[in-house]
């Protein structure tokens, strides 16, 4: 069960933290160290398992083609006029076990003599095609799939509830990295308080466990449990620092609306099951593909599920709660909500949409297009009026996930859609860490409100230049400026929209990017404005102060994210390679 090692490590960390917190009464620093160690161990296991799975097979990524082609080495007795040493075999469907040419009807190109391909077993020794039933269609030259040591590192289903593949492990690693950053930022945020905040880190671990469970889910029940395990701890985190302004209001709003959204989601799953009789993603794929015409009950079930999903992703018209919750929550929790809270849900929805042909129905497709189009325009237009940076980022988040819905709608272009989602989400995560992390480090938990207004951040460059530079890079990336990761993701979205002929969404992306460039540029200029003069003298602190002793782990995390944002924009090839390796399991 090494495939589920991140979940096991997080569960063990929760048990240990509970024991130490309530028996030995360890302080905030001890809880923070233990939390970071647990998250780091889970991250190490996730990276190792993902690396082994990605490099143990050669995945055929174009699974949407009806007639796939596999290249295998040619046997020596066959003489061809073509000097190439490969043959191209066309197959109509991918088998689920090791295939031998002696018992399989395959068609070979016209330039190969049919008499050379016979039932003679001697000609099959050097063209052994091995297919794994639990992974993407792949080829292992000279390897045996029955080898137990190799089978341990194959993408496969873990019972009916979970799937371990490169796709899930990539986003599991991203979630764990974000959580480590949040744990470090939170410790700095609590530092000036004398009270102990070990409970905060316990709730944080439960939230991360819910996000990882959601990414692994390949069953609608596991999907629902993961969403609830992710959402319920958020109520406690949002209202944790209840002495701050609007904190309790934000927690109550999130709790009530999240419960209502969960009811809609569960009712949609029930209708889904009543129509198809399946709850696994792969079973839904088979039932929907063989169904001649979708029933009314099925369409109602999908629409009810979209209500719940729309709330979790804060898409129009289910987005009104987000700005108030962002403003009332601590900045570190706003960072967690905008990244882990949305990335985990979106990745699970992407897996469901990639396997089950939901968007093939024209009614559902039109609904998704309207939601994405309105989210893009609504988010960017209302962000223009905001003076609070967290409210502005809340509306911006609505627009960004409206952009990403373009990839879900064009899900039939599976390879390009997966790469687009991965690249865009990585750029979005890095930019949010740069911006919200900098606000968190400039604020403290004993204040009534974090330094989130434009006037609070005015002239930040002259007080904390490193944070100001990192925030500027984050704003440029969210705006889609060239030489940043955001530009690469935005370019891929437009390319995908043009390929899928989603012209209305492409137009919305272009208009939204232009609007976003305006208010992001306003914020960047605000960071570099010198403080005003009083009585002919500059205010204190106008000179740039840069001391290496002031740079700690939290600052290093922000600087690293800013550098990665620039690196992904200047040289995105390694990012494409990383995302393309994260293939999802199709059966």
Coordinates of N, CA and C in Angstrom, one line a residue, residues 362-502:
X362 N -25.0 18.5 -25.1 CA -25.0 19.9 -25.5 C -25.6 20.8 -24.4
X363 N -26.6 20.3 -23.7 CA -27.2 21.1 -22.6 C -26.1 21.4 -21.5
X364 N -25.4 20.4 -21.1 CA -24.4 20.6 -20.1 C -23.3 21.5 -20.6
X365 N -22.9 21.3 -21.8 CA -21.9 22.1 -22.4 C -22.2 23.6 -22.5
X366 N -23.5 23.9 -22.8 CA -23.9 25.3 -22.8 C -23.9 25.9 -21.4
X367 N -24.3 25.1 -20.4 CA -24.3 25.6 -19.1 C -22.9 25.9 -18.6
X368 N -22.0 25.0 -18.9 CA -20.6 25.3 -18.5 C -20.0 26.5 -19.2
X369 N -20.3 26.6 -20.5 CA -19.8 27.8 -21.2 C -20.3 29.1 -20.6
X370 N -21.6 29.1 -20.3 CA -22.2 30.3 -19.7 C -21.6 30.6 -18.3
X371 N -21.4 29.6 -17.5 CA -20.7 29.8 -16.2 C -19.3 30.3 -16.4
X372 N -18.5 29.8 -17.3 CA -17.2 30.2 -17.5 C -17.1 31.7 -18.0
X373 N -18.0 32.0 -19.0 CA -18.0 33.3 -19.6 C -18.4 34.4 -18.6
X374 N -19.4 34.1 -17.8 CA -19.9 35.1 -16.8 C -18.8 35.2 -15.7
X375 N -18.2 34.1 -15.3 CA -17.2 34.2 -14.2 C -16.0 35.0 -14.6
X376 N -15.6 34.9 -15.9 CA -14.4 35.7 -16.3 C -14.7 37.2 -16.3
X377 N -15.9 37.6 -16.9 CA -16.2 39.0 -16.9 C -16.6 39.5 -15.6
X378 N -17.4 38.8 -14.8 CA -17.8 39.3 -13.5 C -16.6 39.5 -12.6
X379 N -15.7 38.5 -12.5 CA -14.5 38.6 -11.7 C -13.6 39.8 -12.0
X380 N -13.4 40.0 -13.2 CA -12.5 41.1 -13.6 C -13.1 42.5 -13.5
X381 N -14.4 42.6 -13.8 CA -15.1 43.9 -13.7 C -15.2 44.3 -12.3
X382 N -15.6 43.4 -11.4 CA -15.7 43.8 -10.0 C -14.4 44.0 -9.3
X383 N -13.4 43.4 -9.8 CA -12.0 43.6 -9.2 C -11.5 45.0 -9.4
X384 N -12.0 45.7 -10.5 CA -11.6 47.0 -10.8 C -11.9 48.0 -9.6
X385 N -13.0 47.8 -8.9 CA -13.5 48.7 -7.9 C -12.9 48.5 -6.5
X386 N -12.1 47.4 -6.3 CA -11.7 47.0 -4.9 C -10.5 47.8 -4.5
X387 N -10.5 48.2 -3.2 CA -9.4 48.8 -2.5 C -8.7 47.8 -1.6
X388 N -9.5 46.8 -1.1 CA -8.9 45.8 -0.3 C -8.2 44.7 -1.2
X389 N -7.0 44.4 -0.9 CA -6.3 43.5 -1.8 C -6.8 42.1 -1.7
X390 N -7.3 41.6 -0.6 CA -7.9 40.3 -0.5 C -9.2 40.2 -1.2
X391 N -10.0 41.2 -1.1 CA -11.2 41.2 -1.9 C -10.9 41.2 -3.4
X392 N -9.9 42.0 -3.8 CA -9.5 42.0 -5.2 C -9.1 40.6 -5.7
X393 N -8.3 40.0 -4.8 CA -7.8 38.6 -5.2 C -8.9 37.6 -5.2
X394 N -10.0 37.8 -4.4 CA -11.1 37.0 -4.4 C -11.9 37.0 -5.7
X395 N -12.1 38.3 -6.2 CA -12.7 38.4 -7.5 C -11.8 37.9 -8.6
X396 N -10.5 38.1 -8.5 CA -9.6 37.6 -9.5 C -9.6 36.1 -9.5
X397 N -9.8 35.5 -8.3 CA -9.8 34.0 -8.3 C -11.1 33.5 -9.1
X398 N -12.2 34.2 -9.0 CA -13.4 33.8 -9.7 C -13.0 33.8 -11.2
X399 N -12.3 34.9 -11.7 CA -12.0 35.0 -13.1 C -11.0 33.9 -13.5
X400 N -10.0 33.6 -12.7 CA -9.0 32.6 -13.0 C -9.6 31.2 -13.2
X401 N -10.6 30.8 -12.3 CA -11.2 29.5 -12.5 C -12.2 29.5 -13.6
X402 N -12.7 30.7 -14.0 CA -13.5 30.8 -15.2 C -12.6 30.5 -16.4
X403 N -11.3 31.0 -16.4 CA -10.4 30.7 -17.4 C -10.2 29.2 -17.5
X404 N -10.0 28.5 -16.3 CA -9.7 27.1 -16.3 C -10.8 26.2 -16.8
X405 N -12.0 26.7 -16.6 CA -13.2 26.0 -17.1 C -13.2 25.8 -18.6
X406 N -12.4 26.7 -19.3 CA -12.3 26.5 -20.7 C -11.6 25.1 -21.0
X407 N -10.6 24.8 -20.2 CA -9.9 23.5 -20.4 C -10.9 22.3 -20.1
X408 N -11.8 22.5 -19.2 CA -12.7 21.4 -18.9 C -13.7 21.2 -20.0
X409 N -14.2 22.4 -20.6 CA -15.1 22.3 -21.6 C -14.5 21.7 -22.9
X410 N -13.2 21.9 -23.1 CA -12.5 21.4 -24.3 C -11.8 20.1 -23.9
X411 N -12.5 19.3 -23.1 CA -11.8 18.1 -22.5 C -11.6 17.0 -23.5
X412 N -12.3 17.1 -24.7 CA -12.0 16.0 -25.7 C -10.6 16.1 -26.2
X413 N -10.0 17.2 -26.1 CA -8.6 17.3 -26.5 C -7.7 17.0 -25.3
X414 N -7.7 15.7 -24.9 CA -7.3 15.4 -23.6 C -5.9 15.7 -23.2
X415 N -4.9 15.5 -24.1 CA -3.5 15.7 -23.8 C -3.3 17.2 -23.6
X416 N -3.8 18.1 -24.5 CA -3.6 19.5 -24.4 C -4.4 20.1 -23.2
X417 N -5.5 19.5 -22.9 CA -6.3 20.0 -21.7 C -5.6 19.7 -20.4
X418 N -5.0 18.5 -20.3 CA -4.3 18.2 -19.1 C -3.0 19.1 -18.9
X419 N -2.3 19.3 -20.0 CA -1.1 20.1 -19.9 C -1.5 21.6 -19.5
X420 N -2.6 22.1 -20.1 CA -3.0 23.4 -19.9 C -3.4 23.6 -18.4
X421 N -4.2 22.6 -17.9 CA -4.6 22.7 -16.5 C -3.4 22.7 -15.6
X422 N -2.4 21.8 -15.8 CA -1.3 21.7 -15.0 C -0.4 23.0 -15.0
X423 N -0.1 23.5 -16.2 CA 0.7 24.7 -16.3 C 0.0 25.9 -15.6
X424 N -1.3 26.0 -15.9 CA -2.0 27.2 -15.4 C -2.1 27.2 -13.9
X425 N -2.4 26.0 -13.3 CA -2.5 25.9 -11.9 C -1.2 26.1 -11.2
X426 N -0.1 25.6 -11.7 CA 1.2 25.8 -11.1 C 1.6 27.3 -11.1
X427 N 1.3 28.0 -12.2 CA 1.6 29.5 -12.2 C 0.7 30.2 -11.3
X428 N -0.6 29.8 -11.2 CA -1.5 30.4 -10.2 C -1.1 30.2 -8.8
X429 N -0.6 29.0 -8.4 CA -0.2 28.7 -7.1 C 1.0 29.6 -6.7
X430 N 2.0 29.6 -7.6 CA 3.2 30.4 -7.3 C 2.9 31.9 -7.1
X431 N 2.0 32.4 -7.9 CA 1.7 33.9 -7.8 C 1.0 34.1 -6.5
X432 N 0.0 33.3 -6.1 CA -0.7 33.5 -4.8 C 0.2 33.4 -3.6
X433 N 1.2 32.5 -3.7 CA 2.1 32.4 -2.5 C 2.9 33.7 -2.4
X434 N 3.4 34.2 -3.6 CA 4.1 35.5 -3.6 C 3.3 36.6 -3.0
X435 N 2.1 36.7 -3.4 CA 1.3 37.9 -3.0 C 0.8 37.8 -1.5
X436 N 0.0 36.7 -1.3 CA -0.6 36.5 0.0 C 0.4 36.2 1.1
X437 N 1.5 35.5 0.7 CA 2.6 35.3 1.7 C 3.2 36.5 2.1
X438 N 3.4 37.5 1.2 CA 4.0 38.8 1.5 C 3.1 39.6 2.5
X439 N 1.8 39.6 2.2 CA 0.9 40.3 3.1 C 0.9 39.7 4.5
X440 N 1.0 38.3 4.5 CA 1.0 37.7 5.8 C 2.2 38.0 6.6
X441 N 3.4 38.1 6.0 CA 4.6 38.4 6.7 C 4.7 39.9 7.1
X442 N 3.9 40.7 6.5 CA 3.8 42.1 6.8 C 2.7 42.4 7.9
X443 N 2.0 41.4 8.3 CA 0.9 41.5 9.3 C 1.2 40.6 10.5
X444 N 0.4 40.8 11.6 CA 0.5 40.1 12.8 C -0.9 39.7 13.3
X445 N -0.9 38.6 14.1 CA -2.2 38.0 14.5 C -2.9 38.9 15.6
X446 N -2.1 39.7 16.3 CA -2.7 40.5 17.4 C -3.3 41.8 16.9
X447 N -3.3 42.0 15.6 CA -3.9 43.2 15.0 C -5.4 42.9 14.7
X448 N -6.2 44.0 14.6 CA -7.6 43.8 14.3 C -7.8 43.4 12.8
X449 N -6.8 43.7 12.0 CA -7.0 43.5 10.5 C -5.6 43.4 9.9
X450 N -5.4 42.4 9.0 CA -4.1 42.3 8.3 C -3.9 43.5 7.4
X451 N -2.7 43.7 7.0 CA -2.3 44.9 6.1 C -2.7 44.5 4.7
X452 N -4.0 44.6 4.4 CA -4.5 44.2 3.1 C -5.0 45.3 2.2
X453 N -5.1 46.5 2.7 CA -5.6 47.7 1.9 C -4.4 48.3 1.1
X454 N -4.8 49.0 0.1 CA -3.8 49.6 -0.8 C -3.0 50.6 0.0
X455 N -3.6 51.3 0.9 CA -2.8 52.3 1.6 C -1.8 51.7 2.6
X456 N -2.1 50.5 3.1 CA -1.2 49.8 3.9 C 0.1 49.3 3.1
X457 N -0.1 48.9 1.9 CA 0.9 48.4 1.1 C 1.6 49.5 0.2
X458 N 1.2 50.7 0.4 CA 1.8 51.8 -0.4 C 3.2 52.0 0.1
X459 N 4.2 52.0 -0.9 CA 5.6 52.2 -0.5 C 6.2 51.0 0.2
X460 N 5.7 49.8 0.0 CA 6.2 48.6 0.6 C 7.7 48.4 0.2
X461 N 8.0 48.8 -1.0 CA 9.4 48.6 -1.6 C 10.4 49.3 -0.7
X462 N 10.0 50.4 -0.1 CA 11.0 51.2 0.7 C 11.1 50.7 2.1
X463 N 10.2 49.8 2.5 CA 10.3 49.2 3.8 C 10.8 47.8 3.8
X464 N 10.2 47.0 2.8 CA 10.6 45.6 2.7 C 10.8 45.3 1.2
X465 N 11.9 45.6 0.6 CA 12.1 45.5 -0.8 C 11.9 44.1 -1.4
X466 N 12.4 43.1 -0.6 CA 12.3 41.7 -1.1 C 10.8 41.3 -1.3
X467 N 10.0 41.6 -0.3 CA 8.6 41.2 -0.4 C 7.9 42.0 -1.5
X468 N 8.3 43.3 -1.7 CA 7.7 44.1 -2.7 C 8.0 43.5 -4.1
X469 N 9.3 43.1 -4.3 CA 9.6 42.6 -5.6 C 8.9 41.3 -5.9
X470 N 8.8 40.4 -4.8 CA 8.1 39.1 -5.0 C 6.6 39.4 -5.3
X471 N 6.0 40.3 -4.6 CA 4.6 40.7 -4.9 C 4.4 41.2 -6.3
X472 N 5.3 42.0 -6.8 CA 5.3 42.6 -8.1 C 5.3 41.4 -9.2
X473 N 6.2 40.5 -9.0 CA 6.3 39.3 -9.9 C 5.0 38.5 -9.8
X474 N 4.4 38.4 -8.7 CA 3.2 37.6 -8.6 C 2.0 38.3 -9.3
X475 N 1.9 39.7 -9.1 CA 0.9 40.4 -9.9 C 1.1 40.3 -11.4
X476 N 2.4 40.4 -11.8 CA 2.6 40.3 -13.3 C 2.2 38.9 -13.8
X477 N 2.4 37.9 -13.0 CA 2.1 36.5 -13.4 C 0.6 36.4 -13.5
X478 N -0.2 36.9 -12.5 CA -1.6 36.8 -12.6 C -2.2 37.6 -13.7
X479 N -1.5 38.7 -14.1 CA -2.0 39.5 -15.2 C -1.7 38.8 -16.6
X480 N -0.8 37.8 -16.6 CA -0.5 37.1 -17.8 C 0.6 37.9 -18.6
X481 N 1.5 38.5 -17.9 CA 2.6 39.3 -18.6 C 3.6 38.3 -19.1
X482 N 4.2 38.6 -20.3 CA 5.2 37.7 -20.9 C 6.4 37.6 -19.9
X483 N 7.1 36.5 -20.1 CA 8.3 36.1 -19.2 C 7.9 35.7 -17.8
X484 N 6.6 35.4 -17.6 CA 6.1 34.8 -16.3 C 5.4 33.5 -16.6
X485 N 5.2 32.7 -15.5 CA 4.4 31.5 -15.7 C 3.0 31.7 -16.1
X486 N 2.4 32.9 -15.6 CA 1.0 33.2 -16.0 C 0.8 33.4 -17.5
X487 N 1.8 33.9 -18.1 CA 1.7 34.1 -19.6 C 1.6 32.8 -20.3
X488 N 2.5 31.9 -19.9 CA 2.5 30.5 -20.6 C 1.2 29.8 -20.4
X489 N 0.6 29.9 -19.2 CA -0.7 29.3 -18.9 C -1.8 29.9 -19.7
X490 N -1.8 31.3 -19.8 CA -2.8 32.0 -20.5 C -2.7 31.7 -22.0
X491 N -1.5 31.6 -22.5 CA -1.3 31.3 -23.9 C -1.8 29.9 -24.3
X492 N -1.6 28.9 -23.4 CA -2.1 27.6 -23.6 C -3.6 27.6 -23.6
X493 N -4.2 28.4 -22.7 CA -5.7 28.4 -22.7 C -6.3 29.0 -24.0
X494 N -5.7 30.0 -24.5 CA -6.2 30.6 -25.7 C -6.0 29.6 -26.9
X495 N -4.8 28.9 -26.9 CA -4.6 27.9 -27.9 C -5.6 26.8 -27.8
X496 N -5.9 26.3 -26.6 CA -6.9 25.3 -26.4 C -8.3 25.7 -26.9
X497 N -8.6 27.0 -26.5 CA -9.9 27.5 -26.9 C -10.1 27.6 -28.4
X498 N -9.0 28.0 -29.1 CA -9.0 28.1 -30.6 C -9.1 26.7 -31.2
X499 N -8.4 25.8 -30.6 CA -8.4 24.4 -31.1 C -9.8 23.8 -31.0
X500 N -10.5 24.1 -29.9 CA -11.8 23.6 -29.6 C -12.9 24.5 -30.2
X501 N -12.5 25.6 -30.9 CA -13.5 26.5 -31.5 C -14.4 27.1 -30.5
X502 N -13.9 27.4 -29.3 CA -14.7 28.1 -28.2 C -14.5 29.6 -28.3

